[in-house]
Coordinates of C-alpha atoms and ligand atoms in Angstrom, one line a residue:
M1 CA 93.0 66.5 102.3
P2 CA 95.7 65.4 104.5
D3 CA 95.7 65.9 108.3
S4 CA 98.8 68.1 108.2
I5 CA 101.5 70.0 106.1
V6 CA 104.3 71.0 106.4
V7 CA 106.3 74.1 104.3
R8 CA 110.0 72.9 104.3
G9 CA 113.5 75.0 103.4
G10 CA 111.7 78.3 103.1
R11 CA 112.7 82.0 104.4
V12 CA 109.8 82.8 106.8
L13 CA 109.2 86.5 106.5
D14 CA 106.5 88.9 108.4
T15 CA 106.2 91.4 110.2
T16 CA 108.4 90.2 113.1
G17 CA 111.4 90.0 110.4
E18 CA 113.1 87.0 108.9
R19 CA 114.1 83.5 110.0
T20 CA 114.8 80.0 107.6
V21 CA 112.3 77.7 109.2
D22 CA 109.5 75.3 108.5
V23 CA 105.9 75.8 109.3
L24 CA 103.7 73.0 110.2
I25 CA 100.1 73.8 109.3
E26 CA 97.3 71.3 111.1
G27 CA 93.6 72.1 109.8
P28 CA 93.2 75.7 109.6
V29 CA 95.9 77.1 111.5
I30 CA 99.5 76.7 112.2
A31 CA 100.4 74.9 115.0
A32 CA 104.4 75.3 114.8
V33 CA 106.9 76.8 113.6
G34 CA 110.7 75.4 114.0
D35 CA 113.4 73.5 112.5
G36 CA 112.9 69.4 111.1
L37 CA 108.8 69.8 111.8
R38 CA 107.2 67.2 110.2
G39 CA 103.7 66.7 108.3
D40 CA 101.7 64.2 106.8
R41 CA 102.5 66.0 103.4
E42 CA 105.2 68.5 102.3
L43 CA 105.2 71.2 100.5
D44 CA 108.7 72.3 99.1
A45 CA 109.8 75.7 100.0
S46 CA 113.8 75.6 99.0
G47 CA 115.1 79.1 97.6
C48 CA 111.5 80.6 98.6
V49 CA 110.2 83.2 101.3
I50 CA 107.3 82.3 103.1
T51 CA 104.9 85.0 103.8
P52 CA 101.4 85.7 105.2
G53 CA 99.0 85.6 102.5
L54 CA 98.6 88.8 99.9
V55 CA 95.3 91.0 100.3
D56 CA 93.9 92.7 97.6
L57 CA 91.5 95.5 98.6
H58 CA 90.4 96.3 95.3
V59 CA 89.1 93.3 93.2
H60 CA 86.7 93.3 90.3
L61 CA 84.9 90.1 90.3
R62 CA 82.0 91.0 87.5
E63 CA 79.1 88.6 89.4
P64 CA 76.3 89.3 89.8
G65 CA 75.9 90.8 85.7
H66 CA 78.9 90.2 84.0
E67 CA 79.9 86.7 84.5
E68 CA 81.1 86.6 81.2
A69 CA 84.2 88.5 82.2
E70 CA 84.8 87.0 85.3
T71 CA 83.0 85.2 88.3
I72 CA 83.5 85.2 92.0
E73 CA 85.1 81.6 91.5
T74 CA 87.2 81.8 88.6
G75 CA 88.3 85.7 90.1
A76 CA 89.1 83.7 93.2
R77 CA 91.3 81.4 91.5
A78 CA 93.3 84.4 90.0
A79 CA 94.0 85.8 93.4
A80 CA 95.2 82.4 94.9
L81 CA 97.0 82.1 91.5
G82 CA 98.8 85.5 92.4
G83 CA 99.5 84.8 96.6
F84 CA 96.4 86.4 97.5
S85 CA 94.8 84.5 100.5
A86 CA 91.8 87.7 100.8
I87 CA 90.2 89.9 98.2
V88 CA 87.9 92.4 98.3
A89 CA 85.2 92.9 95.7
M90 CA 84.5 96.3 94.6
P91 CA 80.8 97.1 94.8
N92 CA 80.2 98.0 91.0
T93 CA 78.1 94.4 89.9
E94 CA 74.7 94.8 88.4
P95 CA 73.3 94.7 90.8
P96 CA 75.3 97.1 92.5
H97 CA 76.4 96.3 96.5
D98 CA 73.7 98.6 97.5
D99 CA 71.2 95.5 98.5
P100 CA 72.4 93.7 101.8
A101 CA 70.9 90.9 99.1
V102 CA 73.4 91.4 96.7
V103 CA 76.3 91.2 99.4
A104 CA 75.4 88.3 101.5
A105 CA 75.1 86.2 97.8
V106 CA 78.3 87.4 97.4
L107 CA 79.5 86.4 100.6
G108 CA 78.1 83.3 100.4
A109 CA 79.5 82.4 96.3
G110 CA 82.6 83.1 98.1
T111 CA 82.9 80.9 100.5
R112 CA 82.7 77.8 98.2
S113 CA 85.5 79.5 96.2
V114 CA 89.4 79.1 97.2
C115 CA 90.2 82.4 98.6
D116 CA 88.6 84.6 101.1
V117 CA 86.1 87.0 99.4
H118 CA 85.3 90.2 101.5
A119 CA 82.9 92.5 100.1
A120 CA 82.8 96.5 99.8
G121 CA 79.4 98.1 100.1
C122 CA 78.3 101.3 98.3
I123 CA 78.8 104.4 99.6
T124 CA 75.6 105.7 97.6
N125 CA 72.5 103.8 96.4
R126 CA 72.7 102.7 93.3
R127 CA 76.2 104.5 93.3
A128 CA 74.7 107.5 91.8
G129 CA 76.5 110.1 94.6
T130 CA 72.9 111.3 95.9
E131 CA 71.2 109.3 98.8
L132 CA 73.8 106.9 101.8
A133 CA 73.3 103.6 100.7
P134 CA 72.1 101.4 103.7
M135 CA 75.8 101.5 105.4
G136 CA 74.4 100.1 108.9
E137 CA 72.7 96.7 107.5
L138 CA 75.7 96.5 105.0
Y139 CA 78.3 96.5 107.9
A140 CA 76.1 94.0 109.9
L141 CA 76.9 92.1 107.1
G142 CA 81.0 92.3 107.4
V143 CA 81.3 95.2 105.1
R144 CA 84.3 97.6 106.7
I145 CA 85.1 99.0 103.3
F146 CA 82.3 102.1 101.7
T147 CA 83.0 103.2 98.1
D148 CA 81.1 103.8 95.0
D149 CA 84.3 102.6 92.9
G150 CA 84.3 103.6 89.6
A151 CA 82.3 106.7 90.1
C152 CA 83.7 109.3 92.5
V153 CA 81.3 110.8 95.2
D154 CA 81.4 114.5 93.4
S155 CA 79.3 115.6 96.1
A156 CA 81.0 117.2 99.1
G157 CA 77.6 117.1 101.2
V158 CA 77.2 113.6 100.5
M159 CA 81.0 112.5 101.6
R160 CA 80.3 113.9 104.5
R161 CA 77.1 112.4 105.4
A162 CA 79.0 109.2 104.8
L163 CA 82.0 110.1 107.0
E164 CA 80.1 110.9 109.4
Y165 CA 77.8 108.3 109.3
A166 CA 80.8 105.6 109.0
G167 CA 81.9 107.5 111.8
S168 CA 79.7 105.7 114.3
L169 CA 80.4 102.1 112.9
P170 CA 84.0 100.7 114.6
G171 CA 86.4 99.9 111.9
A172 CA 84.4 101.2 108.7
V173 CA 86.5 103.1 105.8
V174 CA 85.2 105.3 103.3
A175 CA 87.5 104.9 100.2
Q176 CA 87.2 107.3 97.1
H177 CA 87.4 106.8 93.3
A178 CA 89.2 110.7 93.6
E179 CA 88.5 111.4 89.9
D180 CA 86.1 114.6 89.8
T181 CA 83.3 113.6 87.4
T182 CA 83.0 117.1 85.8
L183 CA 86.9 117.1 85.2
C184 CA 86.7 114.0 83.2
T185 CA 83.4 113.4 81.3
G186 CA 84.7 112.5 77.7
G187 CA 87.8 111.9 78.7
H188 CA 89.7 108.2 77.5
M189 CA 93.2 109.0 78.7
H190 CA 95.8 111.1 81.0
E191 CA 95.4 114.5 79.7
G192 CA 98.7 115.7 78.9
E193 CA 101.6 115.8 75.5
W194 CA 100.4 112.0 74.6
S195 CA 96.8 113.1 74.7
S196 CA 97.4 115.7 72.6
R197 CA 99.4 114.1 70.1
L198 CA 97.2 111.4 69.6
G199 CA 93.4 113.0 69.6
I200 CA 92.0 111.3 72.4
P201 CA 90.3 113.5 75.0
G202 CA 92.0 113.8 78.4
R203 CA 91.3 113.2 82.2
P204 CA 93.6 116.0 83.9
A205 CA 95.5 114.9 87.2
V206 CA 94.0 118.2 88.8
A207 CA 90.9 115.9 88.1
E208 CA 92.3 113.2 90.9
A209 CA 93.7 116.0 93.5
A210 CA 91.1 118.2 93.6
I211 CA 89.1 115.2 95.2
V212 CA 92.1 114.3 97.7
A213 CA 92.4 117.6 98.7
R214 CA 88.7 117.7 99.5
D215 CA 88.8 114.5 101.7
C216 CA 91.3 115.3 103.0
L217 CA 89.4 117.9 104.4
L218 CA 86.1 116.1 105.1
A219 CA 88.6 113.7 107.1
E220 CA 90.0 116.3 109.6
L221 CA 86.4 117.9 110.1
T222 CA 84.9 114.5 110.4
G223 CA 87.8 112.0 112.1
T224 CA 86.5 109.5 110.0
R225 CA 88.9 107.2 107.9
V226 CA 89.7 108.0 104.0
H227 CA 91.2 105.5 102.0
F228 CA 92.2 106.2 98.7
L229 CA 91.6 104.3 95.5
H230 CA 94.3 104.0 93.1
V231 CA 96.1 106.9 93.3
S232 CA 98.0 107.9 89.8
T233 CA 99.5 111.3 90.1
A234 CA 102.3 113.0 91.7
S235 CA 100.0 116.1 93.3
A236 CA 97.8 113.1 95.0
V237 CA 101.1 111.7 97.0
E238 CA 102.1 114.6 97.7
L239 CA 98.6 115.8 99.3
I240 CA 98.5 112.6 100.9
R241 CA 101.8 112.8 102.6
D242 CA 101.2 116.4 103.8
A243 CA 98.1 115.3 105.4
K244 CA 99.7 112.2 107.1
H245 CA 102.2 114.7 108.4
R246 CA 99.3 116.5 110.1
G247 CA 98.1 113.4 111.3
L248 CA 94.7 113.1 109.5
P249 CA 93.1 109.3 109.2
I250 CA 94.4 109.2 105.7
T251 CA 95.4 105.5 103.6
A252 CA 96.0 104.7 100.1
E253 CA 96.3 102.3 97.7
A254 CA 98.3 102.4 94.2
A255 CA 98.0 99.6 91.4
P256 CA 100.9 98.1 89.6
H257 CA 99.7 99.4 86.5
H258 CA 100.2 103.2 88.1
F259 CA 103.8 102.1 88.8
T260 CA 104.7 100.1 85.5
L261 CA 103.3 101.8 82.6
T262 CA 102.7 105.6 81.3
D263 CA 100.5 106.9 79.0
A264 CA 102.9 106.5 76.2
A265 CA 101.4 103.0 75.9
C266 CA 98.3 104.3 74.5
A267 CA 100.3 105.6 71.8
S268 CA 99.4 102.2 70.4
F269 CA 95.4 102.9 70.6
D270 CA 95.1 99.7 72.0
P271 CA 92.1 99.8 74.3
V272 CA 94.0 97.2 76.7
F273 CA 96.1 100.3 77.9
K274 CA 92.8 102.5 78.7
V275 CA 92.3 102.2 82.4
H276 CA 90.4 105.0 85.0
P277 CA 92.4 106.7 86.5
P278 CA 94.4 106.6 83.3
L279 CA 98.0 105.3 82.6
R280 CA 100.2 108.7 83.9
S281 CA 103.3 110.6 82.6
A282 CA 106.4 109.3 83.7
D283 CA 107.0 112.1 87.0
D284 CA 103.8 110.6 88.3
V285 CA 105.2 107.0 88.5
T286 CA 108.2 108.1 90.0
A287 CA 106.1 110.0 92.5
I288 CA 103.8 106.8 93.0
K289 CA 107.4 104.5 93.5
A290 CA 108.3 107.3 95.5
G291 CA 105.2 107.4 97.9
L292 CA 105.2 103.6 98.2
A293 CA 108.8 104.0 99.3
D294 CA 108.4 106.4 102.0
G295 CA 105.0 105.0 103.4
T296 CA 102.8 107.6 102.1
I297 CA 101.1 105.0 100.3
D298 CA 100.2 101.9 102.5
A299 CA 99.0 99.3 100.0
I300 CA 99.5 97.6 96.6
A301 CA 96.1 96.2 95.2
T302 CA 95.6 95.7 92.0
D303 CA 92.1 97.3 90.7
H304 CA 91.8 94.1 88.6
A305 CA 88.8 94.8 86.2
P306 CA 88.1 91.9 83.7
H307 CA 86.6 92.8 80.7
A308 CA 85.1 90.1 77.3
V309 CA 87.1 90.1 74.9
E310 CA 84.9 92.1 72.2
T311 CA 84.3 94.8 74.4
K312 CA 88.4 95.2 74.8
E313 CA 88.2 95.1 70.7
R314 CA 86.1 98.2 70.5
P315 CA 87.7 101.4 69.5
F316 CA 90.4 103.5 72.5
E317 CA 87.6 105.8 73.0
E318 CA 84.5 102.8 73.0
A319 CA 86.1 100.6 75.0
P320 CA 85.6 99.9 78.7
P321 CA 88.3 101.4 81.1
G322 CA 90.0 98.4 82.9
M323 CA 92.6 95.9 82.8
L324 CA 94.1 92.4 85.0
G325 CA 95.8 92.6 88.1
L326 CA 95.1 89.8 90.2
E327 CA 98.0 86.8 88.4
T328 CA 100.3 89.9 87.9
A329 CA 100.4 92.2 90.8
L330 CA 103.2 90.1 92.5
A331 CA 105.8 90.1 89.7
L332 CA 105.5 93.3 89.2
A333 CA 106.3 95.0 92.8
L334 CA 109.4 92.7 92.8
T335 CA 110.7 93.5 89.2
E336 CA 109.1 97.3 89.1
L337 CA 110.0 98.4 92.7
V338 CA 112.6 95.1 94.8
E339 CA 114.2 94.7 91.6
P340 CA 115.5 98.0 91.0
G341 CA 115.8 99.1 95.0
V342 CA 113.2 101.0 95.2
V343 CA 111.5 99.1 98.5
S344 CA 112.8 95.6 100.1
L345 CA 111.2 92.7 99.7
A346 CA 109.6 92.8 103.2
D347 CA 108.4 96.4 102.6
A348 CA 107.0 94.8 99.0
V349 CA 105.6 92.0 101.3
G350 CA 104.5 94.4 103.6
L351 CA 102.3 96.8 100.5
L352 CA 100.6 93.4 99.6
S353 CA 100.0 91.9 102.8
W354 CA 100.1 93.0 106.6
R355 CA 99.5 96.5 105.4
P356 CA 96.4 96.3 103.4
A357 CA 94.7 93.8 105.6
R358 CA 94.9 96.1 108.5
I359 CA 92.9 98.8 106.3
A360 CA 90.8 96.1 105.3
G361 CA 90.3 95.5 109.3
L362 CA 91.2 91.3 108.1
S363 CA 92.6 90.3 111.3
D364 CA 93.1 86.9 110.4
H365 CA 95.3 87.8 107.5
G366 CA 98.5 89.8 107.3
G367 CA 100.3 87.2 109.8
P368 CA 102.4 87.1 112.0
I369 CA 103.1 83.4 111.1
E370 CA 103.3 82.2 114.0
P371 CA 101.2 78.5 115.7
G372 CA 98.0 79.6 116.4
R373 CA 97.1 82.3 113.8
C374 CA 95.0 81.0 110.5
A375 CA 96.9 79.2 108.0
H376 CA 96.9 81.9 105.3
L377 CA 100.9 81.6 103.8
C378 CA 102.3 82.6 99.9
V379 CA 105.1 80.9 99.1
I380 CA 107.3 83.3 96.7
D381 CA 109.8 82.4 94.2
P382 CA 111.6 85.5 93.7
T383 CA 113.7 84.8 91.0
V384 CA 111.6 82.4 89.0
T385 CA 111.0 84.7 85.7
W386 CA 108.2 84.4 83.7
S387 CA 106.3 86.0 80.6
P388 CA 102.4 86.4 81.2
D389 CA 99.9 84.8 78.6
P390 CA 96.8 85.9 77.9
A391 CA 95.6 82.3 77.3
R392 CA 97.0 80.9 80.1
L393 CA 95.4 83.3 82.8
A394 CA 92.6 81.3 85.3
S395 CA 90.7 84.9 84.7
R396 CA 88.5 84.7 82.1
A397 CA 89.0 88.0 80.7
R398 CA 92.4 88.4 78.6
N399 CA 92.9 92.0 79.3
T400 CA 96.4 91.8 80.6
P401 CA 99.0 94.9 79.3
Y402 CA 101.9 92.8 80.0
E403 CA 102.4 90.3 77.6
G404 CA 105.1 89.2 76.9
R405 CA 106.8 91.3 79.3
T406 CA 109.5 89.1 81.1
L407 CA 108.9 89.4 85.0
T408 CA 110.8 88.4 87.7
G409 CA 109.2 86.7 90.6
R410 CA 105.9 84.4 91.4
A411 CA 104.2 83.1 93.7
R412 CA 105.0 79.5 94.1
H413 CA 102.4 78.1 96.5
T414 CA 98.9 79.5 98.4
I415 CA 97.8 78.1 101.6
V416 CA 94.5 79.0 102.2
S417 CA 92.9 78.5 105.5
G418 CA 95.3 75.3 106.0
E419 CA 94.3 74.4 102.1
A420 CA 97.0 74.2 99.6
V421 CA 94.9 76.0 97.3
V422 CA 98.0 76.7 95.1
V423 CA 100.7 74.6 94.4
D424 CA 103.9 74.5 92.3
G425 CA 101.7 77.2 90.3
E426 CA 99.0 75.3 89.5
A427 CA 95.4 75.7 90.7
Q428 CA 94.3 72.7 92.8
R429 CA 90.4 73.4 92.5
Ligands
LIG501 ZN1 88.2 102.8 91.0

């Protein structure tokens, strides 16, 4: 590894604004920002935007338990190719992150991978929704986000106890997969016109809104932070907007597929479009975009959910839910949000970088790009067009719903702790 890298000719964009300057990296840190800097190695950033590395709050890495679909190593590589310098691994592995030994193993494997891997911890043992996981022990390992993701904490009493306990752990946040199980069991897509037409049992929007409303009240009661994962409905956006106006400690994320695709895609009966919460109506998509534009939704998180090819080839109702996201999230934000003028480029980068970094308490990530800071950077080519090819993804799985779409914008270089892990769109290890 060369001693120093200079990223030359790009426009730096961070929380402090925009300016055209070079960035000099020495070892793991930013050494200087200015004009005419020299380094042992140069990375060309002309025509590009240099931003803090992207941060993904919501990634399924499948290790341990389903390494045929993804591993920590392959997932981290996919993340780096997508411009991410940090990701948070969700706890629904087998065994799950309710055991400090499992979390320690995930974090250990993460230190050998190409981006920073953080681990979310379970709220309840086995994610069964009944007794609290050893949250204090998980917290001691560095866990700050607690969630049973994939499963909703249906019991208000259990959620209250989790919030009361998390309230004693500085920086901890309880993240809810808001889908009331009793309203969703047996459902495979959004409940609406398309589900009736296709004869596929539905998962109603109210299943999300009911839990969001309840958990806003519990956040108010306990004073503990609640984060809503993959918000997908207009009614949930409205409830979160109101809760924030009332000053409640609420944050929320949206996944790219929930601002890009609608339930109409399920008409193909292609399980690549099956995901929980499901693809929603066009009105819901409009509301998600409005929530991203006005700050109601704090972050874009991928819910990257790899599945082995065989399982996604089953019939729609038997296939597992979830779709890949790490390598396409940035391009979808640029194509679906920035190009049409829904949000500015700076706001899109905020949704992908410094705002999620703050939610997860990752103070090394999210910039600003200034001397002394950790060198986690993403160099974005905002104008290049490309088309996702499942066969060329770094992820071990192939279940991208964006095959053949023309997307604008891509991460050109990704730098993590001063190491150029992606150069000109190619992973370096
Ligand atoms: Zn989820």
